[in-house]
PDB file of N, CA and C in Angstrom:
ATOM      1  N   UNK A   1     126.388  15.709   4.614  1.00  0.00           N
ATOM      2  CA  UNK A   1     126.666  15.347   3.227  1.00  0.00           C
ATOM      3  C   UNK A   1     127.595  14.143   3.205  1.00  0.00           C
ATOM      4  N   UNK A   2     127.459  13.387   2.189  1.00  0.00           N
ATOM      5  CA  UNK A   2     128.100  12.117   2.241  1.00  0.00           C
ATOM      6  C   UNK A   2     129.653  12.657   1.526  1.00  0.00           C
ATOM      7  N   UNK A   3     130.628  11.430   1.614  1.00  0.00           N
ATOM      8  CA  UNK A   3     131.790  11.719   1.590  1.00  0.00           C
ATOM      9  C   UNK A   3     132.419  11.799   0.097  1.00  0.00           C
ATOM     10  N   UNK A   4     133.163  12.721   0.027  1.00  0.00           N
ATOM     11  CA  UNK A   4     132.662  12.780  -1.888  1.00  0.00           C
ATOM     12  C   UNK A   4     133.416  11.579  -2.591  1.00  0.00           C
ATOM     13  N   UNK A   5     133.954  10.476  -2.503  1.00  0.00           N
ATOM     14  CA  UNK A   5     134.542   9.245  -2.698  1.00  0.00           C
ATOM     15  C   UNK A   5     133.088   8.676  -2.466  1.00  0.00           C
ATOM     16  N   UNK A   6     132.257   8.374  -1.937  1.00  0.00           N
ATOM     17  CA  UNK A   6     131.247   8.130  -1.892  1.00  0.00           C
ATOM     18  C   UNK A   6     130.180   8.355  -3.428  1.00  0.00           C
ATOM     19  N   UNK A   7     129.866   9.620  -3.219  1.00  0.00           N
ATOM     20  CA  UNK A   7     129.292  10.704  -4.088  1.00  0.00           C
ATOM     21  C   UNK A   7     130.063  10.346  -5.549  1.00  0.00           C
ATOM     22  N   UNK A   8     131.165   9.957  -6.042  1.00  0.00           N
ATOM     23  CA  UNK A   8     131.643   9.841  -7.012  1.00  0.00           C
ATOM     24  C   UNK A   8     131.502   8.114  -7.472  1.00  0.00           C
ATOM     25  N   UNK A   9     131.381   7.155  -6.627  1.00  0.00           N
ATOM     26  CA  UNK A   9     131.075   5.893  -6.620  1.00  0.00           C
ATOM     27  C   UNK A   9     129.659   5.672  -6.764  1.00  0.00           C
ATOM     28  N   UNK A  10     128.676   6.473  -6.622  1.00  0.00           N
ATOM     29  CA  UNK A  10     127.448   6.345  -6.886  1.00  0.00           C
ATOM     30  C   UNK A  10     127.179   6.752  -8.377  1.00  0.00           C
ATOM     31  N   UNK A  11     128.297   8.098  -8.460  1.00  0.00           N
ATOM     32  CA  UNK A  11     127.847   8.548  -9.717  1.00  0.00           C
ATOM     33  C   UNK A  11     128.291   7.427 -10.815  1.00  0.00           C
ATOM     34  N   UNK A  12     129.456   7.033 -10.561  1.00  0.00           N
ATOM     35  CA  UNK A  12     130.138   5.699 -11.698  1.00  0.00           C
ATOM     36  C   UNK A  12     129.151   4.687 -11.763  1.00  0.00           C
ATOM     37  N   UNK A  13     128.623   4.426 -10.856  1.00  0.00           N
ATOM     38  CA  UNK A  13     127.782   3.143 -10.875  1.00  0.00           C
ATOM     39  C   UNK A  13     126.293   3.172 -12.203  1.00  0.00           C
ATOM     40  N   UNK A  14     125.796   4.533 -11.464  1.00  0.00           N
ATOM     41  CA  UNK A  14     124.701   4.866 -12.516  1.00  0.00           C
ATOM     42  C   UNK A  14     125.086   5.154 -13.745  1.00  0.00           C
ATOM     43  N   UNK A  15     126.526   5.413 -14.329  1.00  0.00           N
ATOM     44  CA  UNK A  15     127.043   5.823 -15.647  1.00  0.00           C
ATOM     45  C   UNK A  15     127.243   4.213 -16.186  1.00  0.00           C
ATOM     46  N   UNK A  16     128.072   3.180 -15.152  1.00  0.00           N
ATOM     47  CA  UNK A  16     128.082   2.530 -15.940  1.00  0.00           C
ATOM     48  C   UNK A  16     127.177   1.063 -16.143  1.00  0.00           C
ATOM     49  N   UNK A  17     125.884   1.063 -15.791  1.00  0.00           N
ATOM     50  CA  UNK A  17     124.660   0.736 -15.734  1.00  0.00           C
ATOM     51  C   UNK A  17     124.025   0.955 -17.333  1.00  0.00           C
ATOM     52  N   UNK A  18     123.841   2.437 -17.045  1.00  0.00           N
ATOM     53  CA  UNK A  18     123.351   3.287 -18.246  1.00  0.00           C
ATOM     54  C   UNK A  18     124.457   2.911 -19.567  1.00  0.00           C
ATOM     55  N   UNK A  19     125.834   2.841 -19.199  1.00  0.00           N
ATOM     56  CA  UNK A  19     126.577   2.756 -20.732  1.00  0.00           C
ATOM     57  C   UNK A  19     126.243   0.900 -20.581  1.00  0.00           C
ATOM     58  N   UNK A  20     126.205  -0.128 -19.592  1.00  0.00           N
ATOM     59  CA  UNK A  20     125.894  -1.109 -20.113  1.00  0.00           C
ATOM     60  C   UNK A  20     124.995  -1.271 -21.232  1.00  0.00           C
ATOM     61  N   UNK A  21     123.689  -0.548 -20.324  1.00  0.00           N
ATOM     62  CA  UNK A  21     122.221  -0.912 -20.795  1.00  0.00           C
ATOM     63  C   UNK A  21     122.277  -0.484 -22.632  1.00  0.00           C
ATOM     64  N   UNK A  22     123.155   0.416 -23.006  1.00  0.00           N
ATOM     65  CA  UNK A  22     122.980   1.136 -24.068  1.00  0.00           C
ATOM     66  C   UNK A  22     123.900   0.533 -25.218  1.00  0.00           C
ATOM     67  N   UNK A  23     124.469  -0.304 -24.605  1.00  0.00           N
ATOM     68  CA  UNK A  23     125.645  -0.456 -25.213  1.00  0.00           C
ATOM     69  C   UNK A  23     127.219   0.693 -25.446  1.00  0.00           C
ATOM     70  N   UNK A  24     126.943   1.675 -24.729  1.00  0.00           N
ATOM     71  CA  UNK A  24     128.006   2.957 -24.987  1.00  0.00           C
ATOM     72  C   UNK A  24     127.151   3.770 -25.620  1.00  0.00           C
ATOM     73  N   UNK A  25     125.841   3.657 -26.432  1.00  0.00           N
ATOM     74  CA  UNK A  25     125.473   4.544 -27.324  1.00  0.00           C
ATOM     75  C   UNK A  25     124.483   5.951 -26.622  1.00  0.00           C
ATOM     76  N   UNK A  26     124.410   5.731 -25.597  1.00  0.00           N
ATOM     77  CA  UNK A  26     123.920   6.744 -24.871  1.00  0.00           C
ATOM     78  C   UNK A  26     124.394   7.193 -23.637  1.00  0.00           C
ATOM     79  N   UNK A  27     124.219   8.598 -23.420  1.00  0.00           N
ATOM     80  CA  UNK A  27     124.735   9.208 -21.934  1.00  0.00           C
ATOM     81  C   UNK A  27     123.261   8.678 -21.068  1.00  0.00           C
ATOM     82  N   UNK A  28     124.188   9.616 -19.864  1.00  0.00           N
ATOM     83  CA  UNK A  28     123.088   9.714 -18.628  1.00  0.00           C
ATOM     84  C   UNK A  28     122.462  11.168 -18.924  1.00  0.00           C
ATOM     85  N   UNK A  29     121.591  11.503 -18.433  1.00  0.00           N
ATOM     86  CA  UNK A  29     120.590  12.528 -18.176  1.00  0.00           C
ATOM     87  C   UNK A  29     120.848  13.355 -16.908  1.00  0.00           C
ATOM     88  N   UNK A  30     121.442  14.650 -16.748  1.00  0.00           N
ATOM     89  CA  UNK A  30     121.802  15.288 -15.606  1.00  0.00           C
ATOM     90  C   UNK A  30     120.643  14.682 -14.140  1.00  0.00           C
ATOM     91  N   UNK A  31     119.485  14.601 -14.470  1.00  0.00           N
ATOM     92  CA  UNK A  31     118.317  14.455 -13.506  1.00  0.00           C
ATOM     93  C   UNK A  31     118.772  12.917 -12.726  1.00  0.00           C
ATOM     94  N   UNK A  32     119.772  12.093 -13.540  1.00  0.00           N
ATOM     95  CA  UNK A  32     120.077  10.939 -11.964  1.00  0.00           C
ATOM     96  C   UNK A  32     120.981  11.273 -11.530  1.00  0.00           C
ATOM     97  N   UNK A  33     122.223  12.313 -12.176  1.00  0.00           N
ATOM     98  CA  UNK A  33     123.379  12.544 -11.233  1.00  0.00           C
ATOM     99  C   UNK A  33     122.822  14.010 -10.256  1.00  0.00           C
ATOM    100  N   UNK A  34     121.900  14.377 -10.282  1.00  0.00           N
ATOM    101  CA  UNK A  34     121.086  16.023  -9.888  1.00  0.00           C
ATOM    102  C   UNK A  34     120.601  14.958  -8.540  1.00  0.00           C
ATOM    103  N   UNK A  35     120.182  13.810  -8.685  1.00  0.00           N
ATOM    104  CA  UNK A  35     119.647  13.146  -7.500  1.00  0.00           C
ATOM    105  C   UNK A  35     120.438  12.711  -6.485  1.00  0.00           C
ATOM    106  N   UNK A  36     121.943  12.411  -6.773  1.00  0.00           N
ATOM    107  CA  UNK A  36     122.350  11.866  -5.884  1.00  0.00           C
ATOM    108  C   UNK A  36     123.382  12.854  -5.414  1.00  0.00           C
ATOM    109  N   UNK A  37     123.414  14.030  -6.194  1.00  0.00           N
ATOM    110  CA  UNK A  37     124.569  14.763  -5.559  1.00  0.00           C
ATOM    111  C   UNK A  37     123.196  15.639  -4.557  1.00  0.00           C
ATOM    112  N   UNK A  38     122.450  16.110  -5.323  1.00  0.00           N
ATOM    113  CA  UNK A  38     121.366  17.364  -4.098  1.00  0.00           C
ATOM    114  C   UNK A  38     122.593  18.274  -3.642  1.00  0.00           C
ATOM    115  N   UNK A  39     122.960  18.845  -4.881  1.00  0.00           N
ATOM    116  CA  UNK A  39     123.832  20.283  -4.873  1.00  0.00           C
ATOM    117  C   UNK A  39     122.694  21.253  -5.475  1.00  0.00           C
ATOM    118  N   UNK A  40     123.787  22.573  -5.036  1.00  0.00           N
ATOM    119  CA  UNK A  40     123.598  24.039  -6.134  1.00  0.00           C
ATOM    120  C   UNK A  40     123.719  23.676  -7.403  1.00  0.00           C
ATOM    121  N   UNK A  41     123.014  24.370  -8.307  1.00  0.00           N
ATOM    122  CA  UNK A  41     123.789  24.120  -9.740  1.00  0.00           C
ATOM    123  C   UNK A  41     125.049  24.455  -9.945  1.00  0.00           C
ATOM    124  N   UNK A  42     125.909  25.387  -9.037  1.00  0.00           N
ATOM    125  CA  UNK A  42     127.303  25.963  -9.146  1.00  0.00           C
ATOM    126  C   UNK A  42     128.247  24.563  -8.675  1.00  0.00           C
ATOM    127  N   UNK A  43     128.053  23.977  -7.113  1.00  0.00           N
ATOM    128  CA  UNK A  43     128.339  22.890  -7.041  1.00  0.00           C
ATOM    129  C   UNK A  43     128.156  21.919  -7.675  1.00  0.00           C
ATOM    130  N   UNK A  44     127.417  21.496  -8.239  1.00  0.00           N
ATOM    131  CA  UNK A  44     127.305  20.553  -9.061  1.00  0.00           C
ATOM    132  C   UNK A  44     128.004  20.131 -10.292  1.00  0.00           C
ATOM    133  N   UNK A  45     128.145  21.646 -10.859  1.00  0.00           N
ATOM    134  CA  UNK A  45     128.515  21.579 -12.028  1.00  0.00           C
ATOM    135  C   UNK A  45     130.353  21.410 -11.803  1.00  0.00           C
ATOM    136  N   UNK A  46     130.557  22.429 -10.461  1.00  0.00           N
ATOM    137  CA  UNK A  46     132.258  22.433 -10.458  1.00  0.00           C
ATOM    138  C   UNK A  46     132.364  20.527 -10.069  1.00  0.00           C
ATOM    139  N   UNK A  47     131.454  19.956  -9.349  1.00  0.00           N
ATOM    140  CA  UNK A  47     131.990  18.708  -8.903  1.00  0.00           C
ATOM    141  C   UNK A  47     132.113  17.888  -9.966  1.00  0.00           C
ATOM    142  N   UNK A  48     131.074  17.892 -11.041  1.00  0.00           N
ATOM    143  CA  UNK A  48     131.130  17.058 -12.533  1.00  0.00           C
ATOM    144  C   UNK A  48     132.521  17.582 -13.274  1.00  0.00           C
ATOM    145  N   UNK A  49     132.575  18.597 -13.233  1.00  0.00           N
ATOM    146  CA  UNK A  49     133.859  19.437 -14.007  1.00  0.00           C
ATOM    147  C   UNK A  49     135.254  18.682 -13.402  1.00  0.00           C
ATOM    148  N   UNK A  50     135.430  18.462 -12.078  1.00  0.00           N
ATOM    149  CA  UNK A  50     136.666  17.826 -11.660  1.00  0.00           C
ATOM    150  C   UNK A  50     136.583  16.710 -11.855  1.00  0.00           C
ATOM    151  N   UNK A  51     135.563  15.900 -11.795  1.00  0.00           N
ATOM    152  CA  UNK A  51     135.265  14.312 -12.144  1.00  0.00           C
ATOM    153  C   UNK A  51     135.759  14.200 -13.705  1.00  0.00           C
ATOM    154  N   UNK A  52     135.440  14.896 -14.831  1.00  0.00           N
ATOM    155  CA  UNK A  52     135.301  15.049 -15.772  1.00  0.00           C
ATOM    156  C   UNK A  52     137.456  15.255 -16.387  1.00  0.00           C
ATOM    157  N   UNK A  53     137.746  16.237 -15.456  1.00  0.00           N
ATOM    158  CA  UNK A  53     139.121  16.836 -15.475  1.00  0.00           C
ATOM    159  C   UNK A  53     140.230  15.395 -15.461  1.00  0.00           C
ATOM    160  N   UNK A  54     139.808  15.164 -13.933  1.00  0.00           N
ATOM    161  CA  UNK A  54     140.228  13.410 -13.735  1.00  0.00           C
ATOM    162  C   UNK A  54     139.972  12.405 -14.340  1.00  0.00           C
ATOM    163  N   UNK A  55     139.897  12.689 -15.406  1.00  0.00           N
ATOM    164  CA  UNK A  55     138.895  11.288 -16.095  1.00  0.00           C
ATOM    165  C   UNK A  55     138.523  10.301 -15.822  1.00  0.00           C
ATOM    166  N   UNK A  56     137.641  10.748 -14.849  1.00  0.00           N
ATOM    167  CA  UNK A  56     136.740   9.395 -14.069  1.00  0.00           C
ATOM    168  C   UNK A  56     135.301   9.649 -14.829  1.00  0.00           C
ATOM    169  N   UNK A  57     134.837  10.692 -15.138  1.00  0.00           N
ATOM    170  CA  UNK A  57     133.753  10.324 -16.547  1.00  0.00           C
ATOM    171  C   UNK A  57     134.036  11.689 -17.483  1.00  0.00           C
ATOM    172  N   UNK A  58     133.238  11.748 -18.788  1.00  0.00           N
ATOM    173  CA  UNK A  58     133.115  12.070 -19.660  1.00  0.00           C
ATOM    174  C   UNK A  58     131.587  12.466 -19.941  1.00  0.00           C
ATOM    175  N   UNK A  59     131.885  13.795 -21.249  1.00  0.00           N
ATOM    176  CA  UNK A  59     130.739  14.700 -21.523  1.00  0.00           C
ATOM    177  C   UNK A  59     130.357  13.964 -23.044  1.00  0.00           C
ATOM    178  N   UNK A  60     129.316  13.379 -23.203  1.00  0.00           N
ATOM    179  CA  UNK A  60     128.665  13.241 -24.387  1.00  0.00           C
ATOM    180  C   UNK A  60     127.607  14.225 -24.663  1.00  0.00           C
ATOM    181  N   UNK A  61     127.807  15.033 -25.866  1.00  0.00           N
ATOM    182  CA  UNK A  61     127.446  15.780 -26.615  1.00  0.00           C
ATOM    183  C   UNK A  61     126.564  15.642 -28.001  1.00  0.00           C
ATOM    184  N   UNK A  62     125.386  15.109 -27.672  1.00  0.00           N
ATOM    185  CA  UNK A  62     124.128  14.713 -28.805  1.00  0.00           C
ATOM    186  C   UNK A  62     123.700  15.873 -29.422  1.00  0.00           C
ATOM    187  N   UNK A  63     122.867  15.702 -29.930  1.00  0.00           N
ATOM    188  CA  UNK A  63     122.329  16.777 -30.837  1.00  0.00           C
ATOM    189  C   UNK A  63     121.070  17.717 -30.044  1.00  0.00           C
ATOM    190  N   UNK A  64     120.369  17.049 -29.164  1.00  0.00           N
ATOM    191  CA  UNK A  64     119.545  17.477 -28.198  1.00  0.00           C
ATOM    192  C   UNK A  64     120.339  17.774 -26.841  1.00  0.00           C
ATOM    193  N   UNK A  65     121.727  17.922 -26.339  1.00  0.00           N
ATOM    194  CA  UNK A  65     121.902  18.284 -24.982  1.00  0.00           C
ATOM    195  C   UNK A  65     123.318  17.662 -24.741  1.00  0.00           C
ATOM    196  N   UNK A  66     123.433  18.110 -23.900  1.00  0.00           N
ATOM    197  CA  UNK A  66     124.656  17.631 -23.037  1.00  0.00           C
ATOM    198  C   UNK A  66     124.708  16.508 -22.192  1.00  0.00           C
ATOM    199  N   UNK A  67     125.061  15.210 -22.182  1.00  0.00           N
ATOM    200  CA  UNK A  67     124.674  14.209 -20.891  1.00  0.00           C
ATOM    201  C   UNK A  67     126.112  14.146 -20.493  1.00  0.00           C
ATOM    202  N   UNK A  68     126.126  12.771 -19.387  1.00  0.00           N
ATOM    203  CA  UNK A  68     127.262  11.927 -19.218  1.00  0.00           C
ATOM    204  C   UNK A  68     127.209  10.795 -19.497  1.00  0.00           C
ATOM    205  N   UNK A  69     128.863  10.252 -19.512  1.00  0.00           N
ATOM    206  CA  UNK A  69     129.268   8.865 -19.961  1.00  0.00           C
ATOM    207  C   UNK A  69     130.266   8.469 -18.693  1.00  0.00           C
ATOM    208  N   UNK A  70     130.410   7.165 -19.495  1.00  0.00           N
ATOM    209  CA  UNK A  70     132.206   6.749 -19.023  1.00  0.00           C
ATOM    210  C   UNK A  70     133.440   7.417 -20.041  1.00  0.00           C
ATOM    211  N   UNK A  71     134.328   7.820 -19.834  1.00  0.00           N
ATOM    212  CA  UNK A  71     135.844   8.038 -20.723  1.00  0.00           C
ATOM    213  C   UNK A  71     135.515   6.803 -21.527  1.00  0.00           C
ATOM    214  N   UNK A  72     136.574   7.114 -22.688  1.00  0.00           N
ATOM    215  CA  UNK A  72     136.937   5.684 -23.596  1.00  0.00           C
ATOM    216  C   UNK A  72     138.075   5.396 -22.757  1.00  0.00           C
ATOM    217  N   UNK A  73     138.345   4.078 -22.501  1.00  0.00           N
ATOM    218  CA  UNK A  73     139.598   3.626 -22.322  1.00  0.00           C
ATOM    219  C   UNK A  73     140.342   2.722 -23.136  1.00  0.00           C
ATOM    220  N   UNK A  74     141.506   3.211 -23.190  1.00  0.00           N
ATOM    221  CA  UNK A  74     142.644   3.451 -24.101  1.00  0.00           C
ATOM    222  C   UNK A  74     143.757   1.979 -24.015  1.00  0.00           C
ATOM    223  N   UNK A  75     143.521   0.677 -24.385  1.00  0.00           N
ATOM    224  CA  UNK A  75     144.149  -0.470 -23.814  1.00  0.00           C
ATOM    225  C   UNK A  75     145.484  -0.531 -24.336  1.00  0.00           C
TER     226      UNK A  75
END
């Protein structure tokens, strides 16, 4: 398994791709961060949960589901 500093730099990258492309107005879709972690759903979810804790990303909450983002940052 890759090194989770690794694993967390992949995940930022695809979040902030996706918040480019969208302008902020949309999350990611569990199915690209499900790809690069290739966890349990138990792992997975505790590793998003500490990412999430640390505010290195954020839970956007639509009307259809749960995705991810980037945090707002606060200048």
């Amino acid at each position: 398994m890759e090194n989770l500093e690794e694993l967390e730099r992949r995940i930022i990258e695809v979040l902030k791709n996706d918040f480019e492309r969208s302008a902020g107005a949309n999350g990611t879709d569990y199915g690209k961060i499900d790809e690069i972690l290739n966890m349990s759903l138990e792992d997975r979810n505790s590793f998003i949960e500490r990412m999430v804790k640390e505010n290195k990303i954020a839970y956007l909450n639509p009307v259809n589901g749960r995705m991810l983002t980037l945090p707002k940052r606060s200048n």
